[in-house]
Amino acid sequence: MVKPPDSLSVPVRVKPGAARVRVGGRYDGPYGPALVIAVHAPPVDGRATEAARRALAEALGVRPAQVTLRSGAASRDKLFDVSGTGDPADLAGRLDALRETS
């Protein structure tokens, strides 16, 4: 799969079954510094992955359709592509700010 030029790869560490949805924090995972996303959904039938995809889209201010899973469907460590973002540098800045929150 070829990544579009206006897209950004976002490593994510998903924490399923959390008491509340939360996007923020950093985890050094297999894809590099990952954004931590806690979701209510259990890790069953891709529900946690879908919840994480939607939470990531909301946190970055993009439509959920712009966020696609590239790798890690059955893992807590995932790699999402965010496409159609216009300025990837602006999106990267928002992503860095989210990683720095705890």
JSON list of C-alpha atoms in Angstrom, two decimals:
[
{"chain": "A", "resi": 1, "resn": "MET", "atom": "CA", "xyz": [0.00, 0.00, 0.00]},
{"chain": "A", "resi": 2, "resn": "VAL", "atom": "CA", "xyz": [1.41, 3.36, -1.06]},
{"chain": "A", "resi": 3, "resn": "LYS", "atom": "CA", "xyz": [0.93, 6.21, 1.36]},
{"chain": "A", "resi": 4, "resn": "PRO", "atom": "CA", "xyz": [-0.51, 9.42, -0.20]},
{"chain": "A", "resi": 5, "resn": "PRO", "atom": "CA", "xyz": [1.84, 12.44, -0.04]},
{"chain": "A", "resi": 6, "resn": "ASP", "atom": "CA", "xyz": [-0.55, 14.45, 2.15]},
{"chain": "A", "resi": 7, "resn": "SER", "atom": "CA", "xyz": [-0.88, 11.74, 4.78]},
{"chain": "A", "resi": 8, "resn": "LEU", "atom": "CA", "xyz": [0.78, 11.16, 8.12]},
{"chain": "A", "resi": 9, "resn": "SER", "atom": "CA", "xyz": [1.54, 7.86, 9.86]},
{"chain": "A", "resi": 10, "resn": "VAL", "atom": "CA", "xyz": [0.47, 7.87, 13.51]},
{"chain": "A", "resi": 11, "resn": "PRO", "atom": "CA", "xyz": [1.71, 5.15, 15.88]},
{"chain": "A", "resi": 12, "resn": "VAL", "atom": "CA", "xyz": [-0.85, 4.45, 18.61]},
{"chain": "A", "resi": 13, "resn": "ARG", "atom": "CA", "xyz": [-0.94, 2.42, 21.83]},
{"chain": "A", "resi": 14, "resn": "VAL", "atom": "CA", "xyz": [-4.54, 1.43, 22.61]},
{"chain": "A", "resi": 15, "resn": "LYS", "atom": "CA", "xyz": [-5.77, 0.80, 26.15]},
{"chain": "A", "resi": 16, "resn": "PRO", "atom": "CA", "xyz": [-9.13, -0.98, 25.79]},
{"chain": "A", "resi": 17, "resn": "GLY", "atom": "CA", "xyz": [-11.71, -1.26, 28.56]},
{"chain": "A", "resi": 18, "resn": "ALA", "atom": "CA", "xyz": [-10.86, 2.12, 30.11]},
{"chain": "A", "resi": 19, "resn": "ALA", "atom": "CA", "xyz": [-13.28, 3.94, 32.39]},
{"chain": "A", "resi": 20, "resn": "ARG", "atom": "CA", "xyz": [-13.22, 6.98, 30.09]},
{"chain": "A", "resi": 21, "resn": "VAL", "atom": "CA", "xyz": [-12.05, 7.83, 26.60]},
{"chain": "A", "resi": 22, "resn": "ARG", "atom": "CA", "xyz": [-8.76, 9.70, 26.70]},
{"chain": "A", "resi": 23, "resn": "VAL", "atom": "CA", "xyz": [-6.27, 10.71, 24.00]},
{"chain": "A", "resi": 24, "resn": "GLY", "atom": "CA", "xyz": [-2.88, 11.83, 25.24]},
{"chain": "A", "resi": 25, "resn": "GLY", "atom": "CA", "xyz": [0.44, 10.61, 26.48]},
{"chain": "A", "resi": 26, "resn": "ARG", "atom": "CA", "xyz": [3.41, 8.85, 25.00]},
{"chain": "A", "resi": 27, "resn": "TYR", "atom": "CA", "xyz": [4.43, 5.22, 24.79]},
{"chain": "A", "resi": 28, "resn": "ASP", "atom": "CA", "xyz": [7.64, 4.02, 23.15]},
{"chain": "A", "resi": 29, "resn": "GLY", "atom": "CA", "xyz": [6.30, 1.18, 21.04]},
{"chain": "A", "resi": 30, "resn": "PRO", "atom": "CA", "xyz": [7.45, -0.88, 18.07]},
{"chain": "A", "resi": 31, "resn": "TYR", "atom": "CA", "xyz": [6.52, 1.88, 15.58]},
{"chain": "A", "resi": 32, "resn": "GLY", "atom": "CA", "xyz": [8.32, 4.61, 17.53]},
{"chain": "A", "resi": 33, "resn": "PRO", "atom": "CA", "xyz": [6.87, 7.19, 19.94]},
{"chain": "A", "resi": 34, "resn": "ALA", "atom": "CA", "xyz": [3.17, 6.33, 20.06]},
{"chain": "A", "resi": 35, "resn": "LEU", "atom": "CA", "xyz": [0.14, 8.33, 21.09]},
{"chain": "A", "resi": 36, "resn": "VAL", "atom": "CA", "xyz": [-1.79, 6.65, 23.92]},
{"chain": "A", "resi": 37, "resn": "ILE", "atom": "CA", "xyz": [-5.54, 6.25, 23.37]},
{"chain": "A", "resi": 38, "resn": "ALA", "atom": "CA", "xyz": [-7.77, 4.81, 26.10]},
{"chain": "A", "resi": 39, "resn": "VAL", "atom": "CA", "xyz": [-11.22, 3.62, 24.97]},
{"chain": "A", "resi": 40, "resn": "HIS", "atom": "CA", "xyz": [-14.30, 2.09, 26.62]},
{"chain": "A", "resi": 41, "resn": "ALA", "atom": "CA", "xyz": [-14.61, -0.68, 24.03]},
{"chain": "A", "resi": 42, "resn": "PRO", "atom": "CA", "xyz": [-13.29, -4.16, 24.81]},
{"chain": "A", "resi": 43, "resn": "PRO", "atom": "CA", "xyz": [-10.62, -5.77, 22.62]},
{"chain": "A", "resi": 44, "resn": "VAL", "atom": "CA", "xyz": [-13.17, -8.00, 20.88]},
{"chain": "A", "resi": 45, "resn": "ASP", "atom": "CA", "xyz": [-14.05, -8.16, 17.18]},
{"chain": "A", "resi": 46, "resn": "GLY", "atom": "CA", "xyz": [-12.11, -4.97, 16.38]},
{"chain": "A", "resi": 47, "resn": "ARG", "atom": "CA", "xyz": [-14.29, -2.78, 18.60]},
{"chain": "A", "resi": 48, "resn": "ALA", "atom": "CA", "xyz": [-11.35, -1.23, 20.45]},
{"chain": "A", "resi": 49, "resn": "THR", "atom": "CA", "xyz": [-9.56, -0.54, 17.16]},
{"chain": "A", "resi": 50, "resn": "GLU", "atom": "CA", "xyz": [-12.63, 1.19, 15.72]},
{"chain": "A", "resi": 51, "resn": "ALA", "atom": "CA", "xyz": [-13.10, 3.22, 18.91]},
{"chain": "A", "resi": 52, "resn": "ALA", "atom": "CA", "xyz": [-9.43, 4.24, 18.82]},
{"chain": "A", "resi": 53, "resn": "ARG", "atom": "CA", "xyz": [-9.71, 5.24, 15.14]},
{"chain": "A", "resi": 54, "resn": "ARG", "atom": "CA", "xyz": [-12.68, 7.48, 15.89]},
{"chain": "A", "resi": 55, "resn": "ALA", "atom": "CA", "xyz": [-11.04, 8.97, 19.01]},
{"chain": "A", "resi": 56, "resn": "LEU", "atom": "CA", "xyz": [-7.87, 9.74, 17.02]},
{"chain": "A", "resi": 57, "resn": "ALA", "atom": "CA", "xyz": [-9.90, 11.45, 14.29]},
{"chain": "A", "resi": 58, "resn": "GLU", "atom": "CA", "xyz": [-11.74, 13.58, 16.85]},
{"chain": "A", "resi": 59, "resn": "ALA", "atom": "CA", "xyz": [-8.54, 14.52, 18.69]},
{"chain": "A", "resi": 60, "resn": "LEU", "atom": "CA", "xyz": [-6.83, 15.58, 15.45]},
{"chain": "A", "resi": 61, "resn": "GLY", "atom": "CA", "xyz": [-9.87, 17.42, 14.12]},
{"chain": "A", "resi": 62, "resn": "VAL", "atom": "CA", "xyz": [-10.35, 15.29, 11.00]},
{"chain": "A", "resi": 63, "resn": "ARG", "atom": "CA", "xyz": [-13.21, 13.13, 9.72]},
{"chain": "A", "resi": 64, "resn": "PRO", "atom": "CA", "xyz": [-13.10, 9.46, 10.80]},
{"chain": "A", "resi": 65, "resn": "ALA", "atom": "CA", "xyz": [-13.00, 8.46, 7.11]},
{"chain": "A", "resi": 66, "resn": "GLN", "atom": "CA", "xyz": [-9.59, 10.15, 6.86]},
{"chain": "A", "resi": 67, "resn": "VAL", "atom": "CA", "xyz": [-8.10, 7.75, 9.44]},
{"chain": "A", "resi": 68, "resn": "THR", "atom": "CA", "xyz": [-7.28, 4.21, 8.29]},
{"chain": "A", "resi": 69, "resn": "LEU", "atom": "CA", "xyz": [-5.56, 1.33, 10.05]},
{"chain": "A", "resi": 70, "resn": "ARG", "atom": "CA", "xyz": [-2.34, 0.32, 8.33]},
{"chain": "A", "resi": 71, "resn": "SER", "atom": "CA", "xyz": [-0.99, -2.24, 10.81]},
{"chain": "A", "resi": 72, "resn": "GLY", "atom": "CA", "xyz": [-1.76, -3.87, 14.16]},
{"chain": "A", "resi": 73, "resn": "ALA", "atom": "CA", "xyz": [-5.38, -5.02, 13.90]},
{"chain": "A", "resi": 74, "resn": "ALA", "atom": "CA", "xyz": [-4.91, -7.64, 16.64]},
{"chain": "A", "resi": 75, "resn": "SER", "atom": "CA", "xyz": [-2.39, -5.72, 18.75]},
{"chain": "A", "resi": 76, "resn": "ARG", "atom": "CA", "xyz": [-2.45, -2.88, 21.26]},
{"chain": "A", "resi": 77, "resn": "ASP", "atom": "CA", "xyz": [0.26, -1.24, 19.15]},
{"chain": "A", "resi": 78, "resn": "LYS", "atom": "CA", "xyz": [-1.26, 0.09, 15.93]},
{"chain": "A", "resi": 79, "resn": "LEU", "atom": "CA", "xyz": [-0.22, 2.25, 13.01]},
{"chain": "A", "resi": 80, "resn": "PHE", "atom": "CA", "xyz": [-2.85, 4.56, 11.53]},
{"chain": "A", "resi": 81, "resn": "ASP", "atom": "CA", "xyz": [-2.61, 6.71, 8.41]},
{"chain": "A", "resi": 82, "resn": "VAL", "atom": "CA", "xyz": [-4.33, 10.08, 8.48]},
{"chain": "A", "resi": 83, "resn": "SER", "atom": "CA", "xyz": [-4.90, 11.35, 4.93]},
{"chain": "A", "resi": 84, "resn": "GLY", "atom": "CA", "xyz": [-6.27, 14.43, 3.24]},
{"chain": "A", "resi": 85, "resn": "THR", "atom": "CA", "xyz": [-4.95, 16.64, 6.00]},
{"chain": "A", "resi": 86, "resn": "GLY", "atom": "CA", "xyz": [-3.82, 19.56, 3.88]},
{"chain": "A", "resi": 87, "resn": "ASP", "atom": "CA", "xyz": [-0.69, 20.55, 5.81]},
{"chain": "A", "resi": 88, "resn": "PRO", "atom": "CA", "xyz": [0.97, 17.47, 7.37]},
{"chain": "A", "resi": 89, "resn": "ALA", "atom": "CA", "xyz": [3.26, 19.76, 9.42]},
{"chain": "A", "resi": 90, "resn": "ASP", "atom": "CA", "xyz": [0.23, 21.29, 11.18]},
{"chain": "A", "resi": 91, "resn": "LEU", "atom": "CA", "xyz": [-1.16, 17.84, 11.93]},
{"chain": "A", "resi": 92, "resn": "ALA", "atom": "CA", "xyz": [2.26, 16.67, 13.18]},
{"chain": "A", "resi": 93, "resn": "GLY", "atom": "CA", "xyz": [2.32, 19.64, 15.57]},
{"chain": "A", "resi": 94, "resn": "ARG", "atom": "CA", "xyz": [-1.10, 18.71, 16.98]},
{"chain": "A", "resi": 95, "resn": "LEU", "atom": "CA", "xyz": [0.06, 15.10, 17.33]},
{"chain": "A", "resi": 96, "resn": "ASP", "atom": "CA", "xyz": [3.21, 16.15, 19.21]},
{"chain": "A", "resi": 97, "resn": "ALA", "atom": "CA", "xyz": [1.12, 18.28, 21.58]},
{"chain": "A", "resi": 98, "resn": "LEU", "atom": "CA", "xyz": [-1.15, 15.31, 22.32]},
{"chain": "A", "resi": 99, "resn": "ARG", "atom": "CA", "xyz": [1.84, 13.06, 23.02]},
{"chain": "A", "resi": 100, "resn": "GLU", "atom": "CA", "xyz": [3.13, 15.57, 25.57]},
{"chain": "A", "resi": 101, "resn": "THR", "atom": "CA", "xyz": [-0.11, 15.61, 27.58]},
{"chain": "A", "resi": 102, "resn": "SER", "atom": "CA", "xyz": [-0.50, 13.10, 30.33]}
]
